[in-house]
Amino acid sequence: MCGIMGYTGSKEAKYIIIKGLSALEYRGYDSAGIGIYNSDEDKVNICKCIGKVKNLKEKAEKLNLTGTCGIGHTRWATHGGVTDENAHPHKFGRVTITHNGIIENYEELASEFGIEDELKSQTDTEVACAVFAHYYDKYTDPMKAIYKAVKCFRGTFAFTIIFDDIPGKIYAVRNVSPIVAAKTEHGTMLASDLTAISLYAREYLVLGEYQILVLSPDDIELFDIKGNPLVTEYQKIDWDTEAATKKGFPFFMEKEISEQPEALKNTLEPRIKDGLPDFTYDEIPDEFFKSFDKIFITACGTAMHSGQVGKGLIEKLAKVPVETEIASEFIYDEPIIDSRTLVVSVSQSGETIDTLTAVKKASELGAKTLGIVNVHGTSIARASDHVVYTNAGPEIAVASTKAYTVQVAVFYLLAAKLALVRGLMSEEECREFIKTLQSMPSAIRKVINDKDEVHRISTKIVEAKNVFMLGRGLDYYAILEGSLKLKEVSYIHSEALPAGEIKHGTIALISDETPVILSITQEKLAAKEISNAKEVKSRGAIVLILMKDGIELENESQWDKVYRLPAAPDEFMIFTVTVALQFIAYFTALDLGLDVDKPRNLAKVVTVE
Ligand code: F6R
């Protein structure tokens, strides 16, 4: 959730770190800070403040923060309010640290180490810093101090550490929360995600759990927690720096919605061979798809919504029973899982702690695990037996758009593959299915070209306090996601309901101030849904309809707005309706003058339970 950036080399660290922190701001952003080692004074100078990185930049300009080695942080408050004191870095004795994650036993540690009266903040991080300082004073050996301190911590962490008397070196250690590092022409750096590093390097290494990373100006060394050296392995960054810029769009969200045709192609094409689904690209053999009788899909938020689409499709095409369970529930439930169960986890970031914990639990219970992940080398990918990487490229806007669409696309490939290997679909039927799937990028393109028309729907909801969304079948899954999107970026309360359910209570809330959006794309359910539209219309609702082209709708002018989606077979309509719903959310937030890419209270990567 928070962002970490560190640099040591021959350039002014302040500028490099602040630039990296700006790139990481989307992860969490209620305060920011930097600590730079100054060789003349032989100490680390700290500058931190609440608010955006630009506040930090202004403050840092006025201070003497010269030096070529330093660490920085953007904070999303967990322990302790949003104050300058609680921002990172924290310093205790000769040690300065930044921290992502949560140290659950920090209160016990504060009392055990007798430092309660010396603390300047309310954070778990300052306590952790004191523990590092205690062991550094005791052993004057950074590796031993890290080892000893880490043994005291209960919780999750990614720490970057600099010691006052070890100039030019940055240490890092992690459990769950990610750290990546890279060499550049003028030094070395580390960060909590690739977005910051990709500004400077094309290759990176991932710090493993309970490994220690040591950055010097010209080298990166890796050790296990006891200080034994490990081999460093670098991976290529598979997207260019341009991919993480707005490319002329006012917001990343609009850019990312518009990138969906490309993202879909990039995800689908490597996995289609001779017109059929093929997972050799992911090194998954065909036998794997016959090795289970039941599937569990687990994820959070938007990623879970893609899983719900996957459930419907897999059960329909491949007749394999699928259960879906939100990861934070899955980990405390008692799911019936064994070696004939496949647990599919879905995650854009690959770092969501609930999803990661669910994968670990599934493995412990003996299940096979498959991750559908966007970011390479991340914790969920590493914890899974197999990974299907969605090739959406970096997603910067907090609200997920293109990552969702490609997750859905992977489920289409999986469903077709399962149906094929289990003999429930002929090769010919499968080829037809895949051909339609391959036509989705151009169907989506039509909606993107039509965005001004979709924008008109937003103008009807911009003043609303509550919005309801109704759908049946696949449309219900689409509006679950559309409704979440609207809530998170526009702050308008929105509720998605199976259209038939509205009469069983919620219709009491419908009045002439309530916009109701109906997604009507499933031919066999259309008549029933149109009846539901009439029910809410007769209670005064502002009725807005997203409808598959070709479905008959009498007296179209009676509705407040009807937007026609390009026609495709019913089971493929999810793609275009999703894009229309994403635009509705986006334009509503835009018209309300909100910071669309960084909705309040939200962070892109959720690494706390
Ligand atoms: C909403 C959104 C979140 C994420 C959820 C899981 O737009 O982005 O609901 O989908 O936090 O995140 P990942 O996919 O990174 O595991």
Coordinates of C-alpha atoms in Angstrom, one line a residue, residues 278-609:
D278 CA -3.0 -23.5 -25.6
F279 CA -1.2 -22.9 -22.4
T280 CA 2.3 -24.1 -23.4
Y281 CA 3.2 -20.4 -23.3
D282 CA 2.7 -20.7 -19.5
E283 CA 4.3 -24.2 -19.4
I284 CA 1.1 -25.8 -18.3
P285 CA 0.7 -29.3 -19.9
D286 CA -2.7 -30.5 -21.2
E287 CA -2.8 -33.3 -18.6
F288 CA -3.0 -30.6 -15.9
F289 CA -6.5 -29.7 -17.0
K290 CA -7.7 -33.2 -16.3
S291 CA -6.1 -33.5 -12.9
F292 CA -8.9 -32.0 -10.8
D293 CA -12.7 -32.5 -10.3
K294 CA -13.5 -29.2 -8.6
I295 CA -12.3 -25.6 -8.8
F296 CA -12.2 -22.9 -6.1
I297 CA -11.7 -19.3 -7.3
T298 CA -10.4 -16.9 -4.7
A299 CA -9.5 -13.2 -5.0
C300 CA -10.6 -9.7 -3.8
G301 CA -12.6 -6.9 -5.3
T302 CA -12.5 -6.5 -9.0
A303 CA -10.3 -9.6 -9.4
M304 CA -13.1 -11.5 -7.7
H305 CA -15.6 -10.2 -10.1
S306 CA -13.6 -11.7 -12.9
G307 CA -13.6 -15.0 -11.0
Q308 CA -17.4 -14.9 -10.9
V309 CA -17.6 -14.6 -14.7
G310 CA -15.1 -17.5 -14.8
K311 CA -17.3 -19.6 -12.6
G312 CA -20.4 -19.1 -14.8
L313 CA -18.5 -19.9 -17.9
I314 CA -16.5 -22.9 -16.7
E315 CA -19.6 -24.5 -15.2
K316 CA -21.5 -23.9 -18.5
L317 CA -18.9 -25.1 -20.9
A318 CA -16.8 -27.6 -19.0
K319 CA -19.3 -28.8 -16.4
V320 CA -16.6 -28.6 -13.7
P321 CA -18.1 -27.4 -10.3
V322 CA -16.7 -24.1 -9.3
E323 CA -16.9 -22.3 -6.0
T324 CA -15.9 -18.7 -5.6
E325 CA -14.9 -17.3 -2.2
I326 CA -13.5 -13.9 -1.3
A327 CA -9.9 -14.4 -0.2
S328 CA -10.3 -12.8 3.2
E329 CA -13.1 -15.2 4.0
F330 CA -11.4 -18.2 2.4
I331 CA -8.5 -18.0 4.7
Y332 CA -10.6 -18.3 7.9
D333 CA -13.2 -20.7 6.5
E334 CA -13.0 -24.5 6.2
P335 CA -13.2 -25.0 2.5
I336 CA -13.5 -28.6 1.3
I337 CA -10.3 -29.0 -0.6
D338 CA -8.0 -31.9 -1.5
S339 CA -5.5 -32.9 -4.1
R340 CA -8.3 -33.2 -6.8
T341 CA -9.1 -29.5 -6.3
L342 CA -7.7 -26.6 -8.3
V343 CA -7.5 -23.3 -6.5
V344 CA -7.4 -20.4 -8.9
S345 CA -6.3 -17.1 -7.5
V346 CA -6.7 -13.8 -9.4
S347 CA -4.6 -10.7 -8.7
Q348 CA -3.5 -7.7 -10.7
S349 CA -0.7 -6.8 -8.3
G350 CA 0.2 -10.3 -7.3
E351 CA 0.8 -8.9 -3.8
T352 CA -2.7 -8.7 -2.2
I353 CA -2.1 -10.2 1.2
D354 CA -5.5 -11.9 1.6
T355 CA -5.1 -13.6 -1.8
L356 CA -1.6 -14.6 -1.1
T357 CA -2.6 -16.1 2.2
A358 CA -5.4 -18.0 0.5
V359 CA -3.0 -19.5 -2.0
K360 CA -0.6 -20.6 0.8
K361 CA -3.6 -22.1 2.6
A362 CA -4.8 -23.9 -0.5
S363 CA -1.3 -25.5 -1.0
E364 CA -1.2 -26.5 2.7
L365 CA -4.5 -28.3 2.1
G366 CA -3.0 -30.2 -0.8
A367 CA -4.8 -28.4 -3.7
K368 CA -3.1 -27.5 -7.0
T369 CA -2.8 -23.8 -7.4
L370 CA -3.0 -21.6 -10.4
G371 CA -2.5 -17.8 -10.3
I372 CA -3.8 -15.4 -12.8
V373 CA -1.5 -12.5 -12.1
N374 CA -0.5 -9.3 -14.0
V375 CA 2.8 -8.4 -12.4
H376 CA 5.7 -10.8 -13.0
G377 CA 7.7 -12.4 -10.2
T378 CA 5.3 -11.2 -7.5
S379 CA 4.4 -13.1 -4.3
I380 CA 1.2 -14.8 -5.6
A381 CA 2.9 -15.9 -8.8
R382 CA 5.8 -17.4 -6.8
A383 CA 3.5 -19.1 -4.3
S384 CA 1.4 -20.8 -7.1
D385 CA 2.1 -24.1 -8.8
H386 CA 1.3 -22.5 -12.2
V387 CA 0.9 -18.9 -13.3
V388 CA -0.9 -17.4 -16.2
Y389 CA 0.4 -13.9 -16.6
T390 CA -2.1 -11.4 -18.0
N391 CA -0.2 -9.1 -20.3
A392 CA -2.1 -5.9 -19.5
G393 CA 1.1 -3.9 -18.9
P394 CA 1.3 -1.6 -15.9
E395 CA -2.0 -0.5 -14.4
I396 CA -1.5 2.8 -12.5
A397 CA -5.0 4.1 -11.9
V398 CA -6.2 2.7 -8.5
A399 CA -9.5 1.6 -10.1
S400 CA -8.7 -1.5 -12.0
T401 CA -10.0 -1.6 -15.6
K402 CA -7.8 -3.3 -18.2
A403 CA -6.5 -5.8 -15.7
Y404 CA -10.1 -7.0 -15.1
T405 CA -10.8 -7.5 -18.8
V406 CA -7.8 -9.6 -19.3
Q407 CA -8.5 -11.7 -16.3
V408 CA -11.9 -12.4 -17.7
A409 CA -10.3 -13.3 -21.0
V410 CA -8.1 -15.8 -19.3
F411 CA -11.1 -17.5 -17.8
Y412 CA -12.6 -17.7 -21.3
L413 CA -9.5 -19.5 -22.5
L414 CA -9.5 -21.8 -19.4
A415 CA -13.2 -22.7 -19.8
A416 CA -12.6 -23.5 -23.5
K417 CA -9.5 -25.5 -22.7
L418 CA -11.3 -27.5 -19.9
A419 CA -14.3 -28.2 -22.2
L420 CA -12.0 -29.3 -25.0
V421 CA -9.8 -31.7 -22.9
R422 CA -12.8 -33.1 -21.2
G423 CA -14.5 -33.8 -24.5
L424 CA -17.4 -31.4 -23.9
M425 CA -16.5 -29.3 -26.9
S426 CA -15.4 -30.4 -30.3
E427 CA -12.4 -28.8 -31.9
E428 CA -14.7 -27.1 -34.4
E429 CA -16.9 -25.6 -31.7
C430 CA -13.8 -24.6 -29.8
R431 CA -12.3 -22.8 -32.8
E432 CA -15.6 -20.9 -33.3
F433 CA -15.6 -19.9 -29.6
I434 CA -12.0 -18.7 -29.8
K435 CA -12.6 -16.8 -33.0
T436 CA -15.4 -14.9 -31.3
L437 CA -13.1 -14.2 -28.4
Q438 CA -10.5 -12.9 -30.7
S439 CA -13.1 -10.4 -32.2
M440 CA -13.6 -8.8 -28.8
P441 CA -10.8 -6.3 -29.1
S442 CA -12.5 -4.7 -32.1
A443 CA -15.9 -4.9 -30.4
I444 CA -14.4 -3.0 -27.4
R445 CA -12.8 -0.5 -29.8
K446 CA -16.3 0.4 -31.0
V447 CA -17.4 1.3 -27.5
I448 CA -14.2 3.3 -26.9
N449 CA -14.9 5.3 -30.1
D450 CA -18.4 5.9 -28.8
K451 CA -17.3 7.2 -25.4
D452 CA -19.0 10.6 -25.8
E453 CA -22.3 8.8 -26.2
V454 CA -21.7 6.8 -23.0
H455 CA -20.7 10.0 -21.3
R456 CA -24.3 11.1 -21.6
I457 CA -25.3 8.4 -19.2
S458 CA -23.0 9.8 -16.6
T459 CA -24.6 13.2 -16.9
K460 CA -27.8 11.6 -15.6
I461 CA -26.2 10.2 -12.5
V462 CA -23.7 12.9 -11.5
E463 CA -26.0 14.5 -9.0
A464 CA -27.4 11.3 -7.6
K465 CA -26.8 10.1 -4.0
N466 CA -27.6 6.5 -4.8
V467 CA -27.5 4.5 -8.0
F468 CA -28.8 1.0 -8.6
M469 CA -27.6 -1.4 -11.2
L470 CA -29.7 -4.3 -12.4
G471 CA -28.8 -7.3 -14.5
R472 CA -29.5 -11.0 -15.0
G473 CA -27.2 -13.9 -15.7
L474 CA -23.9 -12.6 -17.0
D475 CA -25.2 -9.1 -16.9
Y476 CA -25.3 -9.4 -13.1
Y477 CA -21.6 -10.1 -12.9
A478 CA -20.9 -7.2 -15.2
I479 CA -22.8 -4.8 -13.0
L480 CA -21.2 -6.0 -9.8
E481 CA -17.9 -4.7 -11.3
G482 CA -19.6 -1.6 -12.8
S483 CA -21.1 -0.7 -9.5
L484 CA -17.8 -1.1 -7.6
K485 CA -16.1 1.1 -10.2
L486 CA -18.7 3.8 -9.8
K487 CA -18.4 3.8 -6.0
E488 CA -14.7 3.9 -5.9
V489 CA -14.1 6.8 -8.3
S490 CA -17.2 8.9 -7.9
Y491 CA -18.0 8.3 -4.2
I492 CA -21.7 7.8 -5.2
H493 CA -23.3 4.9 -3.4
S494 CA -24.1 2.2 -5.9
E495 CA -25.7 -1.2 -5.5
A496 CA -25.8 -4.0 -8.0
L497 CA -28.7 -6.5 -7.8
P498 CA -29.9 -9.4 -9.8
A499 CA -32.8 -7.7 -11.6
G500 CA -35.4 -10.1 -10.2
E501 CA -34.4 -9.3 -6.7
I502 CA -35.3 -5.6 -6.7
K503 CA -38.9 -6.4 -5.8
H504 CA -37.8 -8.3 -2.7
G505 CA -37.0 -5.2 -0.7
T506 CA -34.8 -2.7 -2.5
I507 CA -37.5 -1.3 -4.6
A508 CA -38.5 0.6 -1.5
L509 CA -35.6 2.9 -2.2
I510 CA -36.6 3.8 -5.7
S511 CA -37.8 7.3 -6.3
D512 CA -37.6 10.0 -9.0
E513 CA -34.2 10.8 -7.7
T514 CA -32.7 7.4 -8.2
P515 CA -31.0 6.5 -11.4
V516 CA -31.2 2.8 -12.3
I517 CA -28.8 1.3 -14.8
L518 CA -29.8 -1.9 -16.5
S519 CA -27.5 -4.1 -18.4
I520 CA -29.6 -6.1 -20.9
T521 CA -27.4 -8.2 -23.1
Q522 CA -28.6 -11.7 -22.7
E523 CA -31.3 -12.5 -25.3
K524 CA -33.1 -15.1 -23.3
L525 CA -33.4 -12.9 -20.2
A526 CA -34.1 -9.7 -22.0
A527 CA -37.9 -9.7 -21.8
K528 CA -37.8 -10.4 -18.0
E529 CA -35.3 -7.6 -17.5
I530 CA -37.3 -5.1 -19.6
S531 CA -40.2 -5.9 -17.2
N532 CA -37.9 -5.0 -14.3
A533 CA -37.1 -1.8 -16.0
K534 CA -40.8 -1.0 -16.3
E535 CA -41.2 -1.7 -12.6
V536 CA -38.6 0.8 -11.5
K537 CA -39.8 3.3 -14.2
S538 CA -43.3 3.3 -12.8
R539 CA -41.8 4.2 -9.4
G540 CA -40.3 7.3 -11.0
A541 CA -36.7 6.0 -11.5
I542 CA -34.3 7.6 -14.0
V543 CA -33.8 4.5 -16.2
L544 CA -30.6 4.1 -18.2
I545 CA -30.2 1.0 -20.3
L546 CA -27.1 -0.6 -21.8
M547 CA -28.5 -3.0 -24.4
K548 CA -27.2 -5.4 -27.0
D549 CA -27.9 -4.2 -30.4
G550 CA -30.7 -6.2 -32.0
I551 CA -32.7 -6.9 -28.8
E552 CA -36.1 -5.4 -29.4
L553 CA -37.2 -2.6 -27.1
E554 CA -40.6 -1.0 -27.7
N555 CA -41.0 2.7 -27.5
E556 CA -37.4 3.5 -26.9
S557 CA -38.0 7.1 -26.2
Q558 CA -39.8 6.3 -22.9
W559 CA -36.4 5.6 -21.3
D560 CA -34.0 8.2 -20.0
K561 CA -31.2 6.9 -22.2
V562 CA -30.5 3.7 -24.1
Y563 CA -27.0 2.9 -25.3
R564 CA -26.7 0.1 -27.8
L565 CA -23.7 -2.2 -27.5
P566 CA -22.2 -4.0 -30.6
A567 CA -23.9 -7.4 -30.9
A568 CA -22.0 -10.6 -30.1
P569 CA -23.1 -14.0 -28.9
D570 CA -24.6 -13.6 -25.4
E571 CA -21.7 -15.1 -23.5
F572 CA -19.3 -12.5 -25.0
M573 CA -21.3 -9.4 -24.2
I574 CA -19.5 -9.0 -20.9
F575 CA -16.5 -7.4 -22.7
T576 CA -18.3 -4.5 -24.2
V577 CA -20.8 -3.8 -21.4
T578 CA -17.8 -3.7 -19.0
V579 CA -16.1 -1.0 -21.0
A580 CA -19.4 1.0 -21.1
L581 CA -19.7 0.7 -17.3
Q582 CA -16.1 1.7 -16.8
F583 CA -16.6 4.9 -18.9
I584 CA -19.8 5.7 -16.9
A585 CA -17.8 5.5 -13.6
Y586 CA -14.9 7.5 -15.2
F587 CA -17.0 10.3 -16.6
T588 CA -19.1 10.7 -13.5
A589 CA -15.9 11.1 -11.4
L590 CA -14.5 13.5 -14.0
D591 CA -17.6 15.6 -14.1
L592 CA -17.5 15.8 -10.3
G593 CA -14.0 17.2 -10.6
L594 CA -12.5 14.3 -8.6
D595 CA -8.9 13.0 -8.7
V596 CA -10.0 9.9 -10.7
D597 CA -6.7 8.0 -10.5
K598 CA -6.3 8.4 -6.8
P599 CA -9.7 7.9 -5.1
R600 CA -9.7 8.8 -1.4
N601 CA -8.9 6.1 1.1
L602 CA -7.9 3.6 -1.5
A603 CA -4.5 2.1 -2.4
K604 CA -3.5 0.1 -5.5
V605 CA -1.8 -2.7 -3.7
V606 CA -3.4 -4.0 -0.5
T607 CA -0.8 -5.6 1.6
V608 CA -2.6 -5.4 4.9
E609 CA -5.3 -7.8 6.0

